[in-house]
XYZ file of C-alpha atoms in Angstrom:
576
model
C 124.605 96.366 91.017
C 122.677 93.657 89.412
C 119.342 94.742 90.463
C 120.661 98.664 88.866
C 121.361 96.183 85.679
C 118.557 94.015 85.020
C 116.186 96.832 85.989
C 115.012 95.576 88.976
C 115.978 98.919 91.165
C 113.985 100.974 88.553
C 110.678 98.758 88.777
C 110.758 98.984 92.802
C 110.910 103.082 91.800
C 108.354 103.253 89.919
C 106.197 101.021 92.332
C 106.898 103.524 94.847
C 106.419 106.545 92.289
C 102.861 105.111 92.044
C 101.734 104.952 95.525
C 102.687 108.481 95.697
C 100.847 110.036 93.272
C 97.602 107.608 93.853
C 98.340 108.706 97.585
C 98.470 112.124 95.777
C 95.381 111.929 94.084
C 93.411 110.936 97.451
C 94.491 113.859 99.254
C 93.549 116.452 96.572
C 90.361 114.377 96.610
C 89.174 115.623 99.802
C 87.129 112.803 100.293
C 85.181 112.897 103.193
C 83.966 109.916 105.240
C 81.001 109.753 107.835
C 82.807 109.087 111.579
C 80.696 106.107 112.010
C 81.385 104.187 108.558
C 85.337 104.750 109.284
C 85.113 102.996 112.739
C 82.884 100.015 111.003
C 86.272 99.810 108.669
C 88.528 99.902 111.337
C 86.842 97.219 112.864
C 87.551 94.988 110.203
C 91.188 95.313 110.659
C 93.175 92.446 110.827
C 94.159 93.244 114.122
C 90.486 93.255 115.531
C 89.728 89.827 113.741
C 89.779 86.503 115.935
C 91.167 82.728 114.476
C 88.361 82.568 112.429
C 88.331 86.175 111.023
C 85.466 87.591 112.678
C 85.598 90.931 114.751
C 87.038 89.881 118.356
C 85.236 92.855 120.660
C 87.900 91.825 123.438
C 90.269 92.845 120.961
C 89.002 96.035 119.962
C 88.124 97.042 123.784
C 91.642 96.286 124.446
C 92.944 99.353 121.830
C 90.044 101.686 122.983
C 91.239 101.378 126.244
C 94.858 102.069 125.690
C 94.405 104.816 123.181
C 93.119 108.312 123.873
C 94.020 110.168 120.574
C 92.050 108.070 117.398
C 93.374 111.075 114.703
C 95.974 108.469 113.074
C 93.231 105.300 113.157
C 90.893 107.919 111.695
C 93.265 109.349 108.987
C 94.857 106.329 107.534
C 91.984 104.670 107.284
C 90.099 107.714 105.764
C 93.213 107.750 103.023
C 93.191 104.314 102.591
C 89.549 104.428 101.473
C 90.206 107.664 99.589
C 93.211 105.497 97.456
C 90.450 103.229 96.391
C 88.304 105.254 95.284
C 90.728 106.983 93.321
C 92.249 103.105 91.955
C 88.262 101.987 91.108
C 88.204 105.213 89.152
C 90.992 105.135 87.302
C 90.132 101.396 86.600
C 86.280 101.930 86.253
C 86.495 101.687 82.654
C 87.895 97.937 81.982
C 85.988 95.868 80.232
C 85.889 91.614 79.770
C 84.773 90.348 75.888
C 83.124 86.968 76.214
C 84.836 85.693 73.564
C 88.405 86.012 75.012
C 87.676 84.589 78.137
C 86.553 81.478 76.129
C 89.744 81.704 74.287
C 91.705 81.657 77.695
C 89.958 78.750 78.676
C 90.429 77.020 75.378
C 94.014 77.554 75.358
C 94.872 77.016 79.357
C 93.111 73.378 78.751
C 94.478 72.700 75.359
C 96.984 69.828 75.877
C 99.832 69.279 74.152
C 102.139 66.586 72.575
C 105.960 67.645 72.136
C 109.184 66.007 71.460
C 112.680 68.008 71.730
C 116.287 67.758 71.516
C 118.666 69.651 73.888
C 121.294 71.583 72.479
C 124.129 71.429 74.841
C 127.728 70.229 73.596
C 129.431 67.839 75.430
C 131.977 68.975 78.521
C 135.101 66.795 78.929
C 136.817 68.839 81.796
C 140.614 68.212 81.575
C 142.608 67.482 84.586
C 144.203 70.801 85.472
C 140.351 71.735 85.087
C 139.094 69.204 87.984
C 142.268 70.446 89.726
C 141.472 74.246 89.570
C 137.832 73.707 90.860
C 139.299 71.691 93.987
C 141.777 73.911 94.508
C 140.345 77.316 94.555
C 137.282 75.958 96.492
C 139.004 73.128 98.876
C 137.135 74.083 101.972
C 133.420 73.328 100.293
C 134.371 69.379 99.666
C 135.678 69.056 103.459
C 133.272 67.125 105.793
C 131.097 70.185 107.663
C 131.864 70.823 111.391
C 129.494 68.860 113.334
C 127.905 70.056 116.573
C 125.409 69.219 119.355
C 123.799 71.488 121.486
C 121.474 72.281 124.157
C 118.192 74.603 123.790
C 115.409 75.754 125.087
C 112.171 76.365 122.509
C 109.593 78.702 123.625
C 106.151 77.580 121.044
C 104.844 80.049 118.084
C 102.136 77.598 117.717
C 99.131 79.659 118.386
C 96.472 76.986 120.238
C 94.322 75.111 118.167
C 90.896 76.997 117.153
C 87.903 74.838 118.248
C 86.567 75.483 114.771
C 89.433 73.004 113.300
C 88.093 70.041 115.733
C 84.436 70.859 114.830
C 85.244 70.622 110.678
C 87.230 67.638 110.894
C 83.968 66.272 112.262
C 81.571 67.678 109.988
C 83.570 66.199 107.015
C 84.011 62.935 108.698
C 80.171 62.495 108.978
C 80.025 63.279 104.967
C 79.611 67.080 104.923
C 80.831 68.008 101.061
C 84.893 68.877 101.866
C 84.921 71.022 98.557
C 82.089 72.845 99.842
C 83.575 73.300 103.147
C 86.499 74.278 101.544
C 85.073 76.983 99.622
C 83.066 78.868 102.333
C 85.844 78.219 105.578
C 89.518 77.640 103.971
C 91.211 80.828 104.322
C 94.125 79.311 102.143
C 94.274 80.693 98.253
C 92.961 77.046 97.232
C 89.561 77.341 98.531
C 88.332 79.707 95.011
C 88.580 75.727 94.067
C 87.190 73.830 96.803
C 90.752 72.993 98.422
C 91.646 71.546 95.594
C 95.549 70.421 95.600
C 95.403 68.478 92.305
C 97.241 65.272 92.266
C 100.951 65.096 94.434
C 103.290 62.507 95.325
C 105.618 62.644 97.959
C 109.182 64.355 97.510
C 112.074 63.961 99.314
C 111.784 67.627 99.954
C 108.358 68.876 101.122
C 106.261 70.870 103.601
C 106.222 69.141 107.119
C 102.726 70.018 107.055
C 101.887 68.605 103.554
C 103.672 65.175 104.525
C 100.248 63.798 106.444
C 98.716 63.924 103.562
C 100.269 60.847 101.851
C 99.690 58.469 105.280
C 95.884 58.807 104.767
C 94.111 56.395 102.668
C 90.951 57.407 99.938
C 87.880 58.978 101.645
C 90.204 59.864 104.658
C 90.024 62.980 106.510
C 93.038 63.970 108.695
C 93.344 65.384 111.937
C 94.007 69.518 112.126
C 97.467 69.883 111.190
C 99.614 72.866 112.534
C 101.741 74.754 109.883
C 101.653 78.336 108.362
C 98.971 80.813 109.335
C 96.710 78.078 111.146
C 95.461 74.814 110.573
C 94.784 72.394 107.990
C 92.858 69.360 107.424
C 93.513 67.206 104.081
C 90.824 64.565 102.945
C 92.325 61.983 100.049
C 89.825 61.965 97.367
C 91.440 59.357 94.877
C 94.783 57.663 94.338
C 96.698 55.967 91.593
C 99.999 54.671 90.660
C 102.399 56.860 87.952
C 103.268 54.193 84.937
C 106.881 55.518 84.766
C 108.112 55.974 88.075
C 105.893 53.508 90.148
C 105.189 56.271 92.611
C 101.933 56.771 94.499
C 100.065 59.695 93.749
C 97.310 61.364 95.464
C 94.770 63.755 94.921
C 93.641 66.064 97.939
C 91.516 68.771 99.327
C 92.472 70.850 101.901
C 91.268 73.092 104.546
C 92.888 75.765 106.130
C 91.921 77.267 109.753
C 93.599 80.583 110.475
C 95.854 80.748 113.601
C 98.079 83.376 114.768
C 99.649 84.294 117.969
C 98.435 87.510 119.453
C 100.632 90.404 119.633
C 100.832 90.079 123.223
C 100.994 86.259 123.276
C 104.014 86.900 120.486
C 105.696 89.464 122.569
C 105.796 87.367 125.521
C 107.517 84.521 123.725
C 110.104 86.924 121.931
C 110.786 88.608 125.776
C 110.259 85.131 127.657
C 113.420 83.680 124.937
C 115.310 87.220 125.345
C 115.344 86.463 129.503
C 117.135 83.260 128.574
C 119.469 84.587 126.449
C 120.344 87.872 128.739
C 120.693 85.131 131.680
C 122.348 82.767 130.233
C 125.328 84.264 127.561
C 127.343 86.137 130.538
C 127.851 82.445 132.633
C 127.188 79.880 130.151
C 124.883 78.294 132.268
C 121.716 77.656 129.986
C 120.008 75.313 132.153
C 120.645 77.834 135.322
C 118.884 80.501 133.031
C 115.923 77.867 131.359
C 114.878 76.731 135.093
C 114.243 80.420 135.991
C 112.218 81.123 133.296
C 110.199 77.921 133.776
C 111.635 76.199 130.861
C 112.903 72.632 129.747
C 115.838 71.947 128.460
C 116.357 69.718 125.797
C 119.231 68.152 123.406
C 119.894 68.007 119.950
C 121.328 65.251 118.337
C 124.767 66.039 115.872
C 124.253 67.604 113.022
C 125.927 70.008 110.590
C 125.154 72.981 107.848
C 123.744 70.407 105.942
C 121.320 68.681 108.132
C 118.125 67.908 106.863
C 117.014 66.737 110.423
C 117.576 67.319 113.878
C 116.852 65.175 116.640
C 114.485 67.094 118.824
C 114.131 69.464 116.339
C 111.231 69.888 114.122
C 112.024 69.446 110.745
C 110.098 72.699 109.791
C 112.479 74.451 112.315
C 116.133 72.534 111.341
C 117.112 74.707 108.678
C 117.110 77.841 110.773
C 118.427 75.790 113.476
C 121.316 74.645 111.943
C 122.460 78.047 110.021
C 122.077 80.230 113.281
C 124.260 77.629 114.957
C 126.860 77.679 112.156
C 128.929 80.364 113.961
C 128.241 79.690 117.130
C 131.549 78.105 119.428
C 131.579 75.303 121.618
C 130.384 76.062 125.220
C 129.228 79.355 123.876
C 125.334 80.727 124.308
C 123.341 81.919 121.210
C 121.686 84.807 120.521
C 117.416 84.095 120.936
C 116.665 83.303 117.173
C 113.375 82.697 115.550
C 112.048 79.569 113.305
C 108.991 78.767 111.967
C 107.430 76.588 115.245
C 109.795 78.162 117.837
C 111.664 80.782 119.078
C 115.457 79.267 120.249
C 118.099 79.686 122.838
C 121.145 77.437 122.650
C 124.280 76.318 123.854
C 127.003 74.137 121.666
C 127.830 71.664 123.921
C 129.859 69.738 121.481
C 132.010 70.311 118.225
C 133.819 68.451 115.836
C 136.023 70.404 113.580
C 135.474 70.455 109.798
C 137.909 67.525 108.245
C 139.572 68.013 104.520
C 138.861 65.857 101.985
C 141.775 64.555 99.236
C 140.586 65.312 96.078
C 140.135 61.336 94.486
C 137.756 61.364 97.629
C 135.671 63.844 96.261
C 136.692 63.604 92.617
C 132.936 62.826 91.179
C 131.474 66.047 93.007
C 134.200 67.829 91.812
C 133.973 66.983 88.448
C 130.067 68.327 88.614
C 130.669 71.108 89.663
C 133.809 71.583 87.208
C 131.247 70.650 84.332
C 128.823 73.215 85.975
C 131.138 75.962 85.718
C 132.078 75.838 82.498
C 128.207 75.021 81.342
C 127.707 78.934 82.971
C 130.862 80.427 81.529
C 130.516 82.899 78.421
C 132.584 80.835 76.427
C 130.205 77.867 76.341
C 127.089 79.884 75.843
C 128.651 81.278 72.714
C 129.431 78.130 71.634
C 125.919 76.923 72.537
C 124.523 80.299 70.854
C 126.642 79.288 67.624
C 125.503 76.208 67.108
C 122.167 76.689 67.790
C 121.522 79.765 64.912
C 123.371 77.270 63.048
C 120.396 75.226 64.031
C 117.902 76.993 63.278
C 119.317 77.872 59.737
C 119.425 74.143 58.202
C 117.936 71.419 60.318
C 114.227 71.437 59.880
C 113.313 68.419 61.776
C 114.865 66.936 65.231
C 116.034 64.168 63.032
C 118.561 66.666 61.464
C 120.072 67.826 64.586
C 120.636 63.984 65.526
C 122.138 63.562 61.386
C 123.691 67.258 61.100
C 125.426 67.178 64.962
C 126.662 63.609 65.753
C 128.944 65.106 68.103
C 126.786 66.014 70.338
C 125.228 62.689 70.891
C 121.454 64.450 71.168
C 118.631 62.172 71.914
C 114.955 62.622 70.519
C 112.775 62.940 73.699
C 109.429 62.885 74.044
C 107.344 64.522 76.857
C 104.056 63.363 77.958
C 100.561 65.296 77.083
C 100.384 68.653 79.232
C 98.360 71.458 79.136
C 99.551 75.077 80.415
C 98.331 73.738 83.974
C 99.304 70.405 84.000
C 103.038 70.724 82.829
C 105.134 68.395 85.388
C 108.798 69.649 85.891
C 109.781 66.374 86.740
C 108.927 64.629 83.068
C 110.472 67.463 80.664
C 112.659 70.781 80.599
C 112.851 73.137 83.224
C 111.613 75.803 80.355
C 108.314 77.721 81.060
C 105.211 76.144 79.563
C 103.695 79.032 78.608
C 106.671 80.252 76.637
C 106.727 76.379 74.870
C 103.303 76.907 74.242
C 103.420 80.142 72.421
C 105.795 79.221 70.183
C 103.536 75.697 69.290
C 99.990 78.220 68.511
C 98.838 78.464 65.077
C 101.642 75.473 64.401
C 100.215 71.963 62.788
C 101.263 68.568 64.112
C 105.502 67.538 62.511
C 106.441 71.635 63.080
C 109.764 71.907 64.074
C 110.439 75.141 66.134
C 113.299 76.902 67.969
C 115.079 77.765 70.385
C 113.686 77.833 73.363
C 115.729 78.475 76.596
C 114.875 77.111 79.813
C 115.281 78.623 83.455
C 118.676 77.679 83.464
C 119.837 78.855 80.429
C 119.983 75.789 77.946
C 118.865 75.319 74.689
C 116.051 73.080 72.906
C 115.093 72.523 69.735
C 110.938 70.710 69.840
C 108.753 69.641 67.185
C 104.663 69.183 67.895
C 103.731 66.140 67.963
C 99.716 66.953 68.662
C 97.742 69.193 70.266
C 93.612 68.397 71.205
C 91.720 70.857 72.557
C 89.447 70.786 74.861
C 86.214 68.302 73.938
C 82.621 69.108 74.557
C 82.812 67.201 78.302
C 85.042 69.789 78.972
C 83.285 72.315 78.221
C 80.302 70.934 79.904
C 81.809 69.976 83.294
C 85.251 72.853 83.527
C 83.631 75.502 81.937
C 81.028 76.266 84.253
C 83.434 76.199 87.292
C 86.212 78.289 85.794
C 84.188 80.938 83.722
C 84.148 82.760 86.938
C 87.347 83.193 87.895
C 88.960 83.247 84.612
C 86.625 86.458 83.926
C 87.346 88.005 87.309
C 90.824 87.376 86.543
C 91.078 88.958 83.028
C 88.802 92.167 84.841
C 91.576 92.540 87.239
C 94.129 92.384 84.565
C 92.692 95.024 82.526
C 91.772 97.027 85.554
C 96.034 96.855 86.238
C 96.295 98.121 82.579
C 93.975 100.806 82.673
C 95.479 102.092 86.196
C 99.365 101.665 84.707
C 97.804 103.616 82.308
C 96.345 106.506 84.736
C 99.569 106.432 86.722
C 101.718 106.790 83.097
C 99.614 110.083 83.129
C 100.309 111.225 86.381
C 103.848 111.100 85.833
C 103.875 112.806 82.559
C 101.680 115.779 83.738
C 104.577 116.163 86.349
C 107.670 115.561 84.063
C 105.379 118.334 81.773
C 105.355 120.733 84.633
C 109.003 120.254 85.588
C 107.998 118.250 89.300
C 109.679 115.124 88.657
C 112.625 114.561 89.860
C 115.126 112.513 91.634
C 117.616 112.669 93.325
C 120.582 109.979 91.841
C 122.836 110.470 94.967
C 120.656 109.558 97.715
C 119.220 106.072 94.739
C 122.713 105.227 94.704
C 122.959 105.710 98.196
C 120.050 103.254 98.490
C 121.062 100.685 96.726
C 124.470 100.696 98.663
C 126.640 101.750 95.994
C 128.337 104.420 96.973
C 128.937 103.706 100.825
C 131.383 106.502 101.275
C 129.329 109.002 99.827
C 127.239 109.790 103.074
C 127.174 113.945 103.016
C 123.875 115.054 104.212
C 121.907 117.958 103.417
C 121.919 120.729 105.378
C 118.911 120.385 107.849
C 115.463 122.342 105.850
C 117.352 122.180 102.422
C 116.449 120.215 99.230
C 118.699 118.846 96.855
C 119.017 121.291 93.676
C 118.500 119.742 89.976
C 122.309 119.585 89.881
C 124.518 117.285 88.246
C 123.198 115.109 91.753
C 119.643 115.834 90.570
C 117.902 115.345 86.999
C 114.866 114.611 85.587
C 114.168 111.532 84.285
C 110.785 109.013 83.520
C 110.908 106.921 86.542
C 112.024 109.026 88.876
C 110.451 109.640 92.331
C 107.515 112.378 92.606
C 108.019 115.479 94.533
C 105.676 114.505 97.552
C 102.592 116.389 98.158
C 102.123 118.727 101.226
C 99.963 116.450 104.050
C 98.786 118.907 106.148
C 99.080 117.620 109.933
C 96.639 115.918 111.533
C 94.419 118.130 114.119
C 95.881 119.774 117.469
C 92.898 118.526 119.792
C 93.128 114.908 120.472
C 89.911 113.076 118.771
C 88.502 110.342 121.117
C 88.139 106.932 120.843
C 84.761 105.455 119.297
C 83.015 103.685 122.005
C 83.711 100.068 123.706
C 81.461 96.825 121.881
C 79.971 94.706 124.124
């Protein structure tokens, strides 16, 4: 319902609507593709690539010996290639100016100096408010259930490439990281060398970022297993932050690819579903582990709300700990899958949840009491009111403080950012960008409002500065980022001009009366009409009814594919 409101369901639509008339497109093409050429793009499938990315021949020998009939290999990939054509056609015509890519760079580096007041009217719950949070939600302020329980992990770390060893090296013998970074990281970072900016460590973070804060300047960790691979960090510099006293560093990193082969990743999911088929009819998990060659290990108590496990990585506790949620005591999990490992388990050991009086929970209730009426409609009316009353006769921050002593609003300041360097944790949760649009063409003292964060509350700001960037800037940034600031803009107005060939498509076909859809089967979809599940009668299409009507956005009628050939076509030949 919500996605059908905010027009979320729509946007998916029309995503869809376009793949089908690019796909469309490629097949009227008839483009044609030399046998040869199609098999040197097949080959650079991800599924033929090794660790590293390169073609694996083992790989592709593997598929050429299993499959005798190539007709679907040859055919997607010959529509896949015909869809790009069709995209860099459609998108041929974009065009950069010089002059606004300086003007992005000039205004992503432009820093800024703001102060703000936050309109939000104080919330005094009453007591029959505290009450009526407690009461209609007493279960969430008992103490969770608490297990233990014994598993078995079968690893979905893929081994370590040699590669990873053989950089950490390199760096350590003072190879340029940034230029390692750049021609070996497969991680998004490496269009900047690895660069990671400066970070400090969170209470909350990565258990594959948290290495990075134990190494010291000029240090270059070990390989590091986490998502898709490997990585290797090197600390560059470090300081202290003058308001919180927290270490920051700034770091580079690498990234290794790493990935379990289809086979290898089968094996684990089978090896953990022969535990769990062995084990769930007796309840003997260890019985069931020893067969399959496994150890068994045991957790130490925790509950929905466990940050950490004992025995359990920390990267793996969170799925650990909501699969187990349900799960009885002496009873045998289902196999379930985490980021490191797949589990089986067994609660060996449960403590029942225990209620809570309310003065024992009385502060957390009284949050979350304030928190509900901060999101009700009443108090975003109120906060609506006051700020268009605002906005109509303050015309400094000064005034709100003067004009609204009630709400006991405090002149904050936030330091410099730019619309890359804004730091969540030293202002609003409000979107820079959106702060900083409001601020352009604006002179130091201008008062403007409101903006409205993430969360829905109100500020009032005033601009204290702005500089833009100096001429060192320009000298030492510019040259790196012109690059991929224009290749970024191209690929913006290549979007535009192929939104623009797709808005076409669709109106040729709305013109011609071939755009349709059908509003049963997209409320069907979107599960809102659950007991509406009549079929059509097998070989009929829905009639423009009051089911069916034509509408902008609405799926295409999809072309005719004709079927691929009778005769089986042969696999290309083996690579030594």
């Amino acid at each position: 319902q919500q996605m059908l409101q905010d027009g979320t369901a729509m946007k998916v639509l029309d995503g869809l609507v376009g793949n089908q008339l690019l796909a469309e497109q490629a097949q009227k093409g008839d483009y044609q593709f030399d046998r040869d050429y199609l098999v040197s793009k097949i080959k650079e499938w991800q599924t033929f690539q090794d660790e590293t990315g390169k073609f694996d021949p083992a790989r592709w020998n593997e598929v050429v010996r299993k499959t005798k009939n190539w007709n679907d290999f040859y055919e997607s990939e010959r529509m896949r290639l015909a869809r790009g054509l069709v995209v860099k056609r459609a998108a041929a015509s974009a065009r950069v100016l010089d002059a606004d890519i300086r003007k992005k760079f000039e205004d992503d580096n432009t820093t800024f100096e703001l102060k703000y007041v936050a309109v939000a009217p104080k919330i005094a719950p009453t007591e029959e408010q505290i009450k009526e949070t407690y009461d209609k939600n007493t279960a969430e302020y008992n103490l969770p259930e608490k297990r233990r329980a014994e598993f078995v992990a079968v690893s979905l770390v893929p081994p370590k490439p040699a590669l990873a060893d053989e950089i950490v090296q390199r760096a350590r013998n003072g190879e340029d990281f940034a230029k390692l970074a750049t021609e070996i990281s497969a991680a998004p970072s490496n269009e900047t060398g690895g660069d990671l900016d400066w970070m400090r460590e969170g209470p909350v973070m990565s258990p594959h970022r948290k290495p990075v804060f134990a190494l010291k300047t000029g240090e270059v960790s070990e390989p590091i297993d986490g998502p898709n691979g490997y990585y290797i960090y090197k600390v560059e510099d470090e300081r202290t932050d003058p308001t919180s006293n927290e270490r920051e560093v700034k770091a580079r990193e690498i990234l290794v690819s790493a990935s379990l082969s289809e086979d290898e990743y089968k094996a684990a999911q089978d090896k953990a579903k022969q535990v769990q088929e062995k084990a769930k009819p007796s309840g003997d998990l260890r019985a069931a582990a020893a067969e399959a060659d496994l150890d068994v290990q045991t957790s130490g108590q925790f509950s929905i709300e466990s940050l950490n496990i004992e025995n359990v990585p920390d990267s793996d506790a969170r799925f650990f700990r909501s699969r187990l949620a349900e799960v009885g005591v002496n009873d045998v999990s289902d196999s379930f899958e985490a980021q490191r490992n797949i589990y089986v388990a067994k609660i060996t050991e449960l403590e029942p949840a225990v209620p809570q009086p309310l003065d024992a929970v009385r502060d957390k209730v009284e949050k979350d009491t304030i928190a509900r009426i901060g999101n009700s409609p009443e108090y975003r009316k109120q906060c609506d009111d006051l700020a268009k009353s605002i906005e109509k006769n303050a015309k400094s921050l000064q005034d709100i403080v003067t004009q609204q002593p009630e709400l006991g609003a405090i002149v904050e300041s936030i330091p410099s950012f730019s619309a890359k360097t804004y730091d969540f944790n030293k202002g609003p949760m409000w979107n820079p960008r959106d702060v900083i649009e409001a601020a352009k063409g604006k002179e130091a003292g201008a008062f403007f409002g409101p903006i409205t964060d993430f969360m829905g509350k109100t500020y009032f700001v005033e601009l204290v500065g702005k500089t833009p960037p100096d001429e060192k800037m320009w000298t030492e940034q510019w040259p790196k980022e012109e690059k991929q600031l224009r290749d970024q803009a191209l690929q913006q107005e290549q979007g535009r001009r192929l939104g623009d060939y797709v808005a076409y498509l669709r109106e040729d076909l709305l013109t011609k009366g071939k755009y349709q859809i059908d509003q049963a089967a997209f409320i069907r979809a979107l599960g809102l009409a659950p007991d509406q599940q009549e079929k059509q009668p097998e070989g009929e299409k829905p009639s423009p009814d009051a089911e069916t009507a034509t509408a902008p956005g609405a799926d295409a009628v999809p072309p005719e594919v004709p079927p691929p050939p009778a005769e089986p076509v042969p696999a290309p030949a083996a690579t030594p």
